Each structure stands twice: as C-alpha cells, then as structure tokens.
Amino acid sequence: MSGEVFTHTTVLLHEAVDALNVRPDGVYVDGTFGRGGHSRLILSRLGEHGRLVVFDKDPQAIAVARELAAQDARVAVVHEGFAAFQVALNGLGIREIDGALFDLGISSPQIDDASRGFSFRFDAPLDMRMDTTRGQSAAEWLAEAAEQDIHEVIKNYGEERFSRQIARAIVARRQESPILTTGQLAKLVAEVVRTRERGQDPATRTFQAVRIFINRELEEVAAVLPQAAGYLKTGGRLAVIAFHSLEDRMVKQFIRRHSRPQPLPKWAMVKESERPQPPLLEIGKAQKAGEAEVAANPRARSAVLRVAERTAGRFEA
C-alpha cells in the first residue's frame, strides 16, 4: 500500500447523527466506520460512560478506527462486516443499544485508491474487495463464473439491460486471455454497451453490480436490519444511509413492514386499540443531501437517509 492519504467527506453527517438522539450515557453502533466522520460526531455527544462500537471490513478503515480507540476508551473496534452484528455485540457483553447507524455502500477512499480496483477511472488490478484480507477478488470470480451467473449478477445488482451481452463478451474474452484489470473490463463493457444516459460511463452499472456481489452487500443489509432493530432499547433509533435504489428499497420496506400493525384474520374479534403495537415507528420522511452539500460533494447526490425508532412492541424478525 502506498503512503498516499485518501480523504473522505462524510455524507449527511449532522442529519444522521442528529437522528440518533444521542444520549450521553448511551451505547451506539457505527456499522460502517469508513474514516470515522459519523463516529467522531457521536463521540462528541457521548459522556464518559457512553460506548461506541464501530464495524468495518476494510483493513485501512480499521487501522484508523484502532488509532481512535487507542485514544478513546469508549470505542470498541470490530473488523467484520456488519452482518456479524449480533455475534460481535454478544462478545463485547452488550445486550441492548440506544442507536445504530449504517452508511451503506463504498467510501471515497476506496474509490480513489486505484489499487483497490473499484473504479474504472484507473487501470488497476481488478480486486473490488472491501476486505482485502479474505475472499475472492472480482478478477478471480470473473475467471471462473458461469455465463448465466455473470448475467444475473449484472442484471440484478446493476439493473443493466445489456447484461446478457456483457456476460457473453466476458466469457469469450477470458478464453483468449484473463481479465485482470479494471481497464480491461471497462473497455470490454464499452465495446458492448453502445448507448448510455448522458454523463454515465458504459461500465458504471457493471462495476457496481460486480462490487455489490463480491462484497455480499445486499445480503449484509438484509441480515443486519433485523439484528439491529432487535437490539434497540425502547426509544432507540436506527438510521440508515443508502446510495442506490436496491439498498434503499430494502431499508424502506423493512421499516414500513415493522412500523405498521400486522394484519389480523377476519375472524379475530380485536378492537383497534387492542391490536399489538408495531415494533418500529418511522421517523419523518426520507432525507436527502441539500444543494450546498451536493455542490461540495457530488457523491452525496444519491444518498437517502431513513430513520426508525424502537417502540415497546414486540419485535419478530
């Protein structure tokens, strides 16, 4: 790894932390530490008896988190994806929390570091793993995956209408020589995708799809939402920032499903006032970055923040 320093501008910083209603003595989770923007603001609002648990897959992010923990005893660091939420908190002796924040997707340092292989702006090894210490790289997967599997990943995770043609081209090309770099993949996709929305690179959707698949991003979101909600105290808050429609749809549906009364069979003689209370309360409408933030950080344009509060109702995943 080079000595270059990559910066990260935290999206919806104050909106997300404000949504948590941080209590000075509370226990909070930052499920995607990144470079610690949200974490540091949470810590500034915690008292000496508060606690903050931070998760991240990325070894570089974890190195920054451990530096912070060395300076602040209130911080506990977990080098795992947030799907390990329950196991990690149990291991720390935590049985309930006052709030959890998840900033989904990829961080600016991951995109801007050419060696990570996330961006087609650079010609670099085709890696795409958020955790470079484990798992299969994008190049390794593309070298052996079936054409149908590649098609389904690009179609479902990238919402790419040329997914079948791209998958066919990948399989044909790898028979000649392996696809090892971001530049090779981007060029191949550009040869297949002849039309695209103005300003969008032909490879955008394919790179997004492969990244999501390699890192099991949607599976992690699906796994952590019920875990986090189940750990919240009554009055505790869940705040989630999503950056593309697939993630946001999952978050929206989860919150809506658990914030509405469960339908009862027609024969059930129960008064409306006696119906079980839903376990979540949706807080406000979805929030987006303002014009000033988008102007300063164009990557904030697609961010959507959704918030829910835990009620006294019973939660069942």
GROMACS .gro file of C-alpha atoms in nm:
model
  317
    1MET     CA    1   0.000   0.000   0.000
    2SER     CA    2   0.133   0.344  -0.089
    3GLY     CA    3   0.177   0.625   0.159
    4GLU     CA    4  -0.084   0.835  -0.021
    5VAL     CA    5  -0.361   0.968   0.204
    6PHE     CA    6  -0.716   0.945   0.073
    7THR     CA    7  -0.978   1.173   0.226
    8HIS     CA    8  -1.344   1.102   0.286
    9THR     CA    9  -1.622   1.358   0.315
   10THR     CA   10  -1.893   1.215   0.538
   11VAL     CA   11  -2.238   1.236   0.379
   12LEU     CA   12  -2.538   1.364   0.578
   13LEU     CA   13  -2.310   1.393   0.881
   14HIS     CA   14  -2.522   1.605   1.113
   15GLU     CA   15  -2.856   1.479   0.981
   16ALA     CA   16  -2.766   1.115   1.055
   17VAL     CA   17  -2.617   1.176   1.399
   18ASP     CA   18  -2.897   1.415   1.496
   19ALA     CA   19  -3.142   1.139   1.402
   20LEU     CA   20  -2.988   0.910   1.665
   21ASN     CA   21  -3.087   1.146   1.952
   22VAL     CA   22  -2.758   1.057   2.122
   23ARG     CA   23  -2.783   1.009   2.498
   24PRO     CA   24  -2.463   1.092   2.691
   25ASP     CA   25  -2.459   0.753   2.868
   26GLY     CA   26  -2.588   0.552   2.572
   27VAL     CA   27  -2.444   0.262   2.373
   28TYR     CA   28  -2.422   0.318   1.998
   29VAL     CA   29  -2.306   0.131   1.690
   30ASP     CA   30  -2.148   0.282   1.378
   31GLY     CA   31  -2.186  -0.009   1.139
   32THR     CA   32  -1.965   0.142   0.867
   33PHE     CA   33  -1.677   0.336   1.025
   34GLY     CA   34  -1.510   0.448   0.700
   35ARG     CA   35  -1.281   0.726   0.816
   36GLY     CA   36  -1.482   0.797   1.130
   37GLY     CA   37  -1.681   1.107   1.044
   38HIS     CA   38  -2.007   0.988   1.199
   39SER     CA   39  -1.822   0.815   1.485
   40ARG     CA   40  -1.636   1.127   1.593
   41LEU     CA   41  -1.954   1.334   1.599
   42ILE     CA   42  -2.130   1.064   1.804
   43LEU     CA   43  -1.836   1.059   2.047
   44SER     CA   44  -1.855   1.437   2.084
   45ARG     CA   45  -2.209   1.392   2.217
   46LEU     CA   46  -2.138   1.096   2.444
   47GLY     CA   47  -2.039   1.134   2.807
   48GLU     CA   48  -1.758   0.949   2.977
   49HIS     CA   49  -1.979   0.646   3.042
   50GLY     CA   50  -2.109   0.618   2.686
   51ARG     CA   51  -1.990   0.347   2.447
   52LEU     CA   52  -1.943   0.327   2.072
   53VAL     CA   53  -1.887   0.006   1.876
   54VAL     CA   54  -1.755   0.054   1.522
   55PHE     CA   55  -1.759  -0.204   1.243
   56ASP     CA   56  -1.576  -0.211   0.911
   57LYS     CA   57  -1.449  -0.472   0.667
   58ASP     CA   58  -1.178  -0.251   0.522
   59PRO     CA   59  -0.833  -0.302   0.681
   60GLN     CA   60  -0.741   0.061   0.611
   61ALA     CA   61  -1.056   0.186   0.782
   62ILE     CA   62  -0.991  -0.047   1.074
   63ALA     CA   63  -0.639   0.094   1.113
   64VAL     CA   64  -0.788   0.442   1.152
   65ALA     CA   65  -1.052   0.309   1.392
   66ARG     CA   66  -0.789   0.144   1.611
   67GLU     CA   67  -0.596   0.470   1.630
   68LEU     CA   68  -0.913   0.635   1.755
   69ALA     CA   69  -0.978   0.354   2.005
   70ALA     CA   70  -0.623   0.387   2.139
   71GLN     CA   71  -0.704   0.748   2.225
   72ASP     CA   72  -1.061   0.694   2.347
   73ALA     CA   73  -1.153   0.406   2.578
   74ARG     CA   74  -1.521   0.442   2.489
   75VAL     CA   75  -1.456   0.294   2.143
   76ALA     CA   76  -1.459  -0.078   2.058
   77VAL     CA   77  -1.348  -0.187   1.710
   78VAL     CA   78  -1.482  -0.486   1.514
   79HIS     CA   79  -1.307  -0.591   1.192
   80GLU     CA   80  -1.609  -0.757   1.034
   81GLY     CA   81  -1.897  -0.675   0.807
   82PHE     CA   82  -2.199  -0.561   0.998
   83ALA     CA   83  -2.379  -0.888   0.932
   84ALA     CA   84  -2.171  -1.008   1.233
   85PHE     CA   85  -2.359  -0.752   1.445
   86GLN     CA   86  -2.517  -0.990   1.698
   87VAL     CA   87  -2.213  -1.214   1.745
   88ALA     CA   88  -1.981  -0.916   1.788
   89LEU     CA   89  -2.204  -0.735   2.039
   90ASN     CA   90  -2.257  -1.052   2.240
   91GLY     CA   91  -1.881  -1.097   2.251
   92LEU     CA   92  -1.848  -0.746   2.395
   93GLY     CA   93  -2.111  -0.820   2.658
   94ILE     CA   94  -2.363  -0.583   2.502
   95ARG     CA   95  -2.724  -0.700   2.505
   96GLU     CA   96  -2.904  -0.380   2.403
   97ILE     CA   97  -2.816  -0.049   2.241
   98ASP     CA   98  -2.951   0.305   2.216
   99GLY     CA   99  -2.886   0.352   1.847
  100ALA     CA  100  -2.729   0.216   1.530
  101LEU     CA  101  -2.612   0.400   1.218
  102PHE     CA  102  -2.529   0.240   0.885
  103ASP     CA  103  -2.373   0.434   0.598
  104LEU     CA  104  -2.404   0.181   0.318
  105GLY     CA  105  -2.204   0.133   0.002
  106ILE     CA  106  -1.849   0.228  -0.084
  107SER     CA  107  -1.637   0.506   0.065
  108SER     CA  108  -1.444   0.777  -0.119
  109PRO     CA  109  -1.100   0.640  -0.015
  110GLN     CA  110  -1.194   0.301  -0.160
  111ILE     CA  111  -1.294   0.459  -0.490
  112ASP     CA  112  -0.999   0.698  -0.508
  113ASP     CA  113  -0.731   0.439  -0.425
  114ALA     CA  114  -0.655   0.289  -0.765
  115SER     CA  115  -0.500  -0.021  -0.610
  116ARG     CA  116  -0.839  -0.129  -0.471
  117GLY     CA  117  -0.982  -0.188  -0.818
  118PHE     CA  118  -1.322  -0.031  -0.753
  119SER     CA  119  -1.307   0.239  -1.020
  120PHE     CA  120  -1.277   0.236  -1.397
  121ARG     CA  121  -1.112   0.580  -1.373
  122PHE     CA  122  -0.782   0.399  -1.317
  123ASP     CA  123  -0.629   0.093  -1.478
  124ALA     CA  124  -0.551  -0.125  -1.177
  125PRO     CA  125  -0.582  -0.485  -1.055
  126LEU     CA  126  -0.947  -0.590  -1.064
  127ASP     CA  127  -0.994  -0.660  -0.692
  128MET     CA  128  -1.307  -0.482  -0.555
  129ARG     CA  129  -1.294  -0.649  -0.213
  130MET     CA  130  -1.372  -0.419   0.078
  131ASP     CA  131  -1.181  -0.662   0.298
  132THR     CA  132  -0.860  -0.737   0.111
  133THR     CA  133  -0.756  -0.996   0.370
  134ARG     CA  134  -1.015  -1.254   0.271
  135GLY     CA  135  -1.250  -1.370   0.000
  136GLN     CA  136  -1.245  -1.389  -0.378
  137SER     CA  137  -1.145  -1.091  -0.592
  138ALA     CA  138  -1.353  -0.970  -0.886
  139ALA     CA  139  -1.088  -1.097  -1.130
  140GLU     CA  140  -1.093  -1.443  -0.972
  141TRP     CA  141  -1.473  -1.461  -0.986
  142LEU     CA  142  -1.494  -1.343  -1.348
  143ALA     CA  143  -1.233  -1.603  -1.444
  144GLU     CA  144  -1.448  -1.895  -1.338
  145ALA     CA  145  -1.814  -1.790  -1.305
  146ALA     CA  146  -2.071  -1.935  -1.542
  147GLU     CA  147  -2.204  -1.702  -1.810
  148GLN     CA  148  -2.556  -1.726  -1.667
  149ASP     CA  149  -2.431  -1.629  -1.320
  150ILE     CA  150  -2.244  -1.327  -1.456
  151HIS     CA  151  -2.555  -1.221  -1.648
  152GLU     CA  152  -2.777  -1.250  -1.341
  153VAL     CA  153  -2.538  -1.053  -1.119
  154ILE     CA  154  -2.504  -0.767  -1.370
  155LYS     CA  155  -2.878  -0.764  -1.437
  156ASN     CA  156  -2.998  -0.788  -1.076
  157TYR     CA  157  -2.737  -0.578  -0.898
  158GLY     CA  158  -2.657  -0.332  -1.176
  159GLU     CA  159  -3.000  -0.313  -1.337
  160GLU     CA  160  -2.811  -0.333  -1.666
  161ARG     CA  161  -3.022  -0.403  -1.976
  162PHE     CA  162  -2.719  -0.527  -2.171
  163SER     CA  163  -2.628  -0.781  -1.901
  164ARG     CA  164  -2.656  -1.087  -2.122
  165GLN     CA  165  -2.439  -0.940  -2.396
  166ILE     CA  166  -2.178  -0.827  -2.139
  167ALA     CA  167  -2.168  -1.173  -1.978
  168ARG     CA  168  -2.125  -1.337  -2.318
  169ALA     CA  169  -1.841  -1.100  -2.406
  170ILE     CA  170  -1.664  -1.164  -2.073
  171VAL     CA  171  -1.673  -1.541  -2.123
  172ALA     CA  172  -1.549  -1.509  -2.482
  173ARG     CA  173  -1.266  -1.272  -2.384
  174ARG     CA  174  -1.140  -1.482  -2.094
  175GLN     CA  175  -1.095  -1.778  -2.329
  176GLU     CA  176  -0.836  -1.567  -2.510
  177SER     CA  177  -0.674  -1.410  -2.203
  178PRO     CA  178  -0.775  -1.343  -1.841
  179ILE     CA  179  -0.947  -1.018  -1.747
  180LEU     CA  180  -0.716  -0.890  -1.474
  181THR     CA  181  -0.753  -0.512  -1.463
  182THR     CA  182  -1.025  -0.251  -1.430
  183GLY     CA  183  -0.920  -0.104  -1.764
  184GLN     CA  184  -0.966  -0.435  -1.944
  185LEU     CA  185  -1.316  -0.483  -1.801
  186ALA     CA  186  -1.423  -0.123  -1.866
  187LYS     CA  187  -1.302  -0.139  -2.228
  188LEU     CA  188  -1.480  -0.470  -2.287
  189VAL     CA  189  -1.809  -0.334  -2.149
  190ALA     CA  190  -1.777  -0.017  -2.357
  191GLU     CA  191  -1.748  -0.232  -2.669
  192VAL     CA  192  -2.081  -0.396  -2.583
  193VAL     CA  193  -2.280  -0.105  -2.439
  194ARG     CA  194  -2.324   0.142  -2.723
  195THR     CA  195  -2.586   0.368  -2.564
  196ARG     CA  196  -2.598   0.513  -2.214
  197GLU     CA  197  -2.750   0.801  -2.022
  198ARG     CA  198  -2.569   1.129  -2.075
  199GLY     CA  199  -2.267   1.161  -1.848
  200GLN     CA  200  -2.265   0.797  -1.735
  201ASP     CA  201  -1.975   0.571  -1.830
  202PRO     CA  202  -2.087   0.249  -2.006
  203ALA     CA  203  -1.914   0.043  -1.734
  204THR     CA  204  -2.085   0.211  -1.437
  205ARG     CA  205  -2.363  -0.042  -1.386
  206THR     CA  206  -2.139  -0.345  -1.441
  207PHE     CA  207  -1.877  -0.224  -1.192
  208GLN     CA  208  -2.149  -0.151  -0.936
  209ALA     CA  209  -2.302  -0.496  -0.983
  210VAL     CA  210  -1.976  -0.688  -0.951
  211ARG     CA  211  -1.874  -0.486  -0.644
  212ILE     CA  212  -2.207  -0.550  -0.472
  213PHE     CA  213  -2.183  -0.921  -0.546
  214ILE     CA  214  -1.818  -0.964  -0.443
  215ASN     CA  215  -1.884  -0.795  -0.108
  216ARG     CA  216  -2.227  -0.952  -0.050
  217GLU     CA  217  -2.355  -0.601   0.020
  218LEU     CA  218  -2.728  -0.664  -0.015
  219GLU     CA  219  -2.710  -0.986   0.185
  220GLU     CA  220  -2.535  -0.796   0.464
  221VAL     CA  221  -2.805  -0.528   0.468
  222ALA     CA  222  -3.079  -0.790   0.480
  223ALA     CA  223  -2.900  -0.967   0.765
  224VAL     CA  224  -2.821  -0.665   0.982
  225LEU     CA  225  -3.150  -0.474   0.978
  226PRO     CA  226  -3.342  -0.724   1.195
  227GLN     CA  227  -3.038  -0.776   1.418
  228ALA     CA  228  -3.004  -0.403   1.484
  229ALA     CA  229  -3.375  -0.349   1.538
  230GLY     CA  230  -3.385  -0.641   1.781
  231TYR     CA  231  -3.104  -0.488   1.990
  232LEU     CA  232  -3.256  -0.143   2.021
  233LYS     CA  233  -3.395  -0.030   2.354
  234THR     CA  234  -3.740   0.126   2.354
  235GLY     CA  235  -3.683   0.475   2.218
  236GLY     CA  236  -3.359   0.374   2.047
  237ARG     CA  237  -3.302   0.482   1.689
  238LEU     CA  238  -3.199   0.309   1.366
  239ALA     CA  239  -3.056   0.540   1.097
  240VAL     CA  240  -2.955   0.410   0.753
  241ILE     CA  241  -2.798   0.599   0.462
  242ALA     CA  242  -2.834   0.422   0.126
  243PHE     CA  243  -2.676   0.526  -0.204
  244HIS     CA  244  -2.860   0.325  -0.464
  245SER     CA  245  -3.214   0.210  -0.522
  246LEU     CA  246  -3.164  -0.157  -0.435
  247GLU     CA  247  -3.035  -0.080  -0.085
  248ASP     CA  248  -3.282   0.199  -0.023
  249ARG     CA  249  -3.574  -0.019  -0.128
  250MET     CA  250  -3.469  -0.285   0.124
  251VAL     CA  251  -3.441  -0.030   0.405
  252LYS     CA  252  -3.771   0.136   0.315
  253GLN     CA  253  -3.958  -0.194   0.301
  254PHE     CA  254  -3.807  -0.316   0.628
  255ILE     CA  255  -3.906  -0.002   0.818
  256ARG     CA  256  -4.254   0.008   0.664
  257ARG     CA  257  -4.314  -0.361   0.735
  258HIS     CA  258  -4.228  -0.327   1.103
  259SER     CA  259  -4.394   0.008   1.162
  260ARG     CA  260  -4.742  -0.095   1.055
  261PRO     CA  261  -4.987  -0.312   1.253
  262GLN     CA  262  -4.982  -0.673   1.144
  263PRO     CA  263  -5.300  -0.776   0.962
  264LEU     CA  264  -5.533  -0.991   1.171
  265PRO     CA  265  -5.758  -1.268   1.041
  266LYS     CA  266  -6.113  -1.157   0.967
  267TRP     CA  267  -6.248  -1.374   1.247
  268ALA     CA  268  -6.032  -1.210   1.514
  269MET     CA  269  -6.255  -1.002   1.743
  270VAL     CA  270  -5.996  -0.741   1.845
  271LYS     CA  271  -6.058  -0.371   1.891
  272GLU     CA  272  -5.826  -0.134   1.708
  273SER     CA  273  -5.694  -0.006   2.042
  274GLU     CA  274  -5.607  -0.362   2.148
  275ARG     CA  275  -5.401  -0.453   1.842
  276PRO     CA  276  -5.033  -0.529   1.912
  277GLN     CA  277  -4.811  -0.225   1.877
  278PRO     CA  278  -4.568  -0.239   1.582
  279PRO     CA  279  -4.204  -0.262   1.700
  280LEU     CA  280  -4.085   0.035   1.492
  281LEU     CA  281  -4.203   0.390   1.440
  282GLU     CA  282  -4.098   0.554   1.114
  283ILE     CA  283  -3.945   0.894   1.194
  284GLY     CA  284  -4.011   1.164   0.938
  285LYS     CA  285  -3.966   1.132   0.566
  286ALA     CA  286  -3.660   1.014   0.379
  287GLN     CA  287  -3.392   1.284   0.387
  288LYS     CA  288  -3.156   1.377   0.104
  289ALA     CA  289  -2.849   1.597   0.095
  290GLY     CA  290  -2.914   1.965   0.042
  291GLU     CA  291  -2.794   2.169  -0.254
  292ALA     CA  292  -2.492   2.303  -0.067
  293GLU     CA  293  -2.373   1.956   0.034
  294VAL     CA  294  -2.420   1.816  -0.316
  295ALA     CA  295  -2.231   2.111  -0.463
  296ALA     CA  296  -1.941   2.049  -0.222
  297ASN     CA  297  -1.957   1.668  -0.255
  298PRO     CA  298  -2.130   1.540  -0.572
  299ARG     CA  299  -2.125   1.183  -0.435
  300ALA     CA  300  -2.389   1.293  -0.182
  301ARG     CA  301  -2.646   1.339  -0.460
  302SER     CA  302  -2.780   0.983  -0.441
  303ALA     CA  303  -2.775   0.950  -0.061
  304VAL     CA  304  -3.105   0.876   0.117
  305LEU     CA  305  -3.137   0.871   0.497
  306ARG     CA  306  -3.420   0.676   0.663
  307VAL     CA  307  -3.483   0.665   1.037
  308ALA     CA  308  -3.694   0.448   1.267
  309GLU     CA  309  -3.746   0.440   1.643
  310ARG     CA  310  -3.797   0.129   1.853
  311THR     CA  311  -4.129   0.112   2.035
  312ALA     CA  312  -4.235  -0.114   2.322
  313GLY     CA  313  -4.392  -0.352   2.069
  314ARG     CA  314  -4.252  -0.699   2.033
  315PHE     CA  315  -4.003  -0.739   1.750
  316GLU     CA  316  -4.002  -1.059   1.546
  317ALA     CA  317  -3.756  -1.080   1.257
   0.00000   0.00000   0.00000
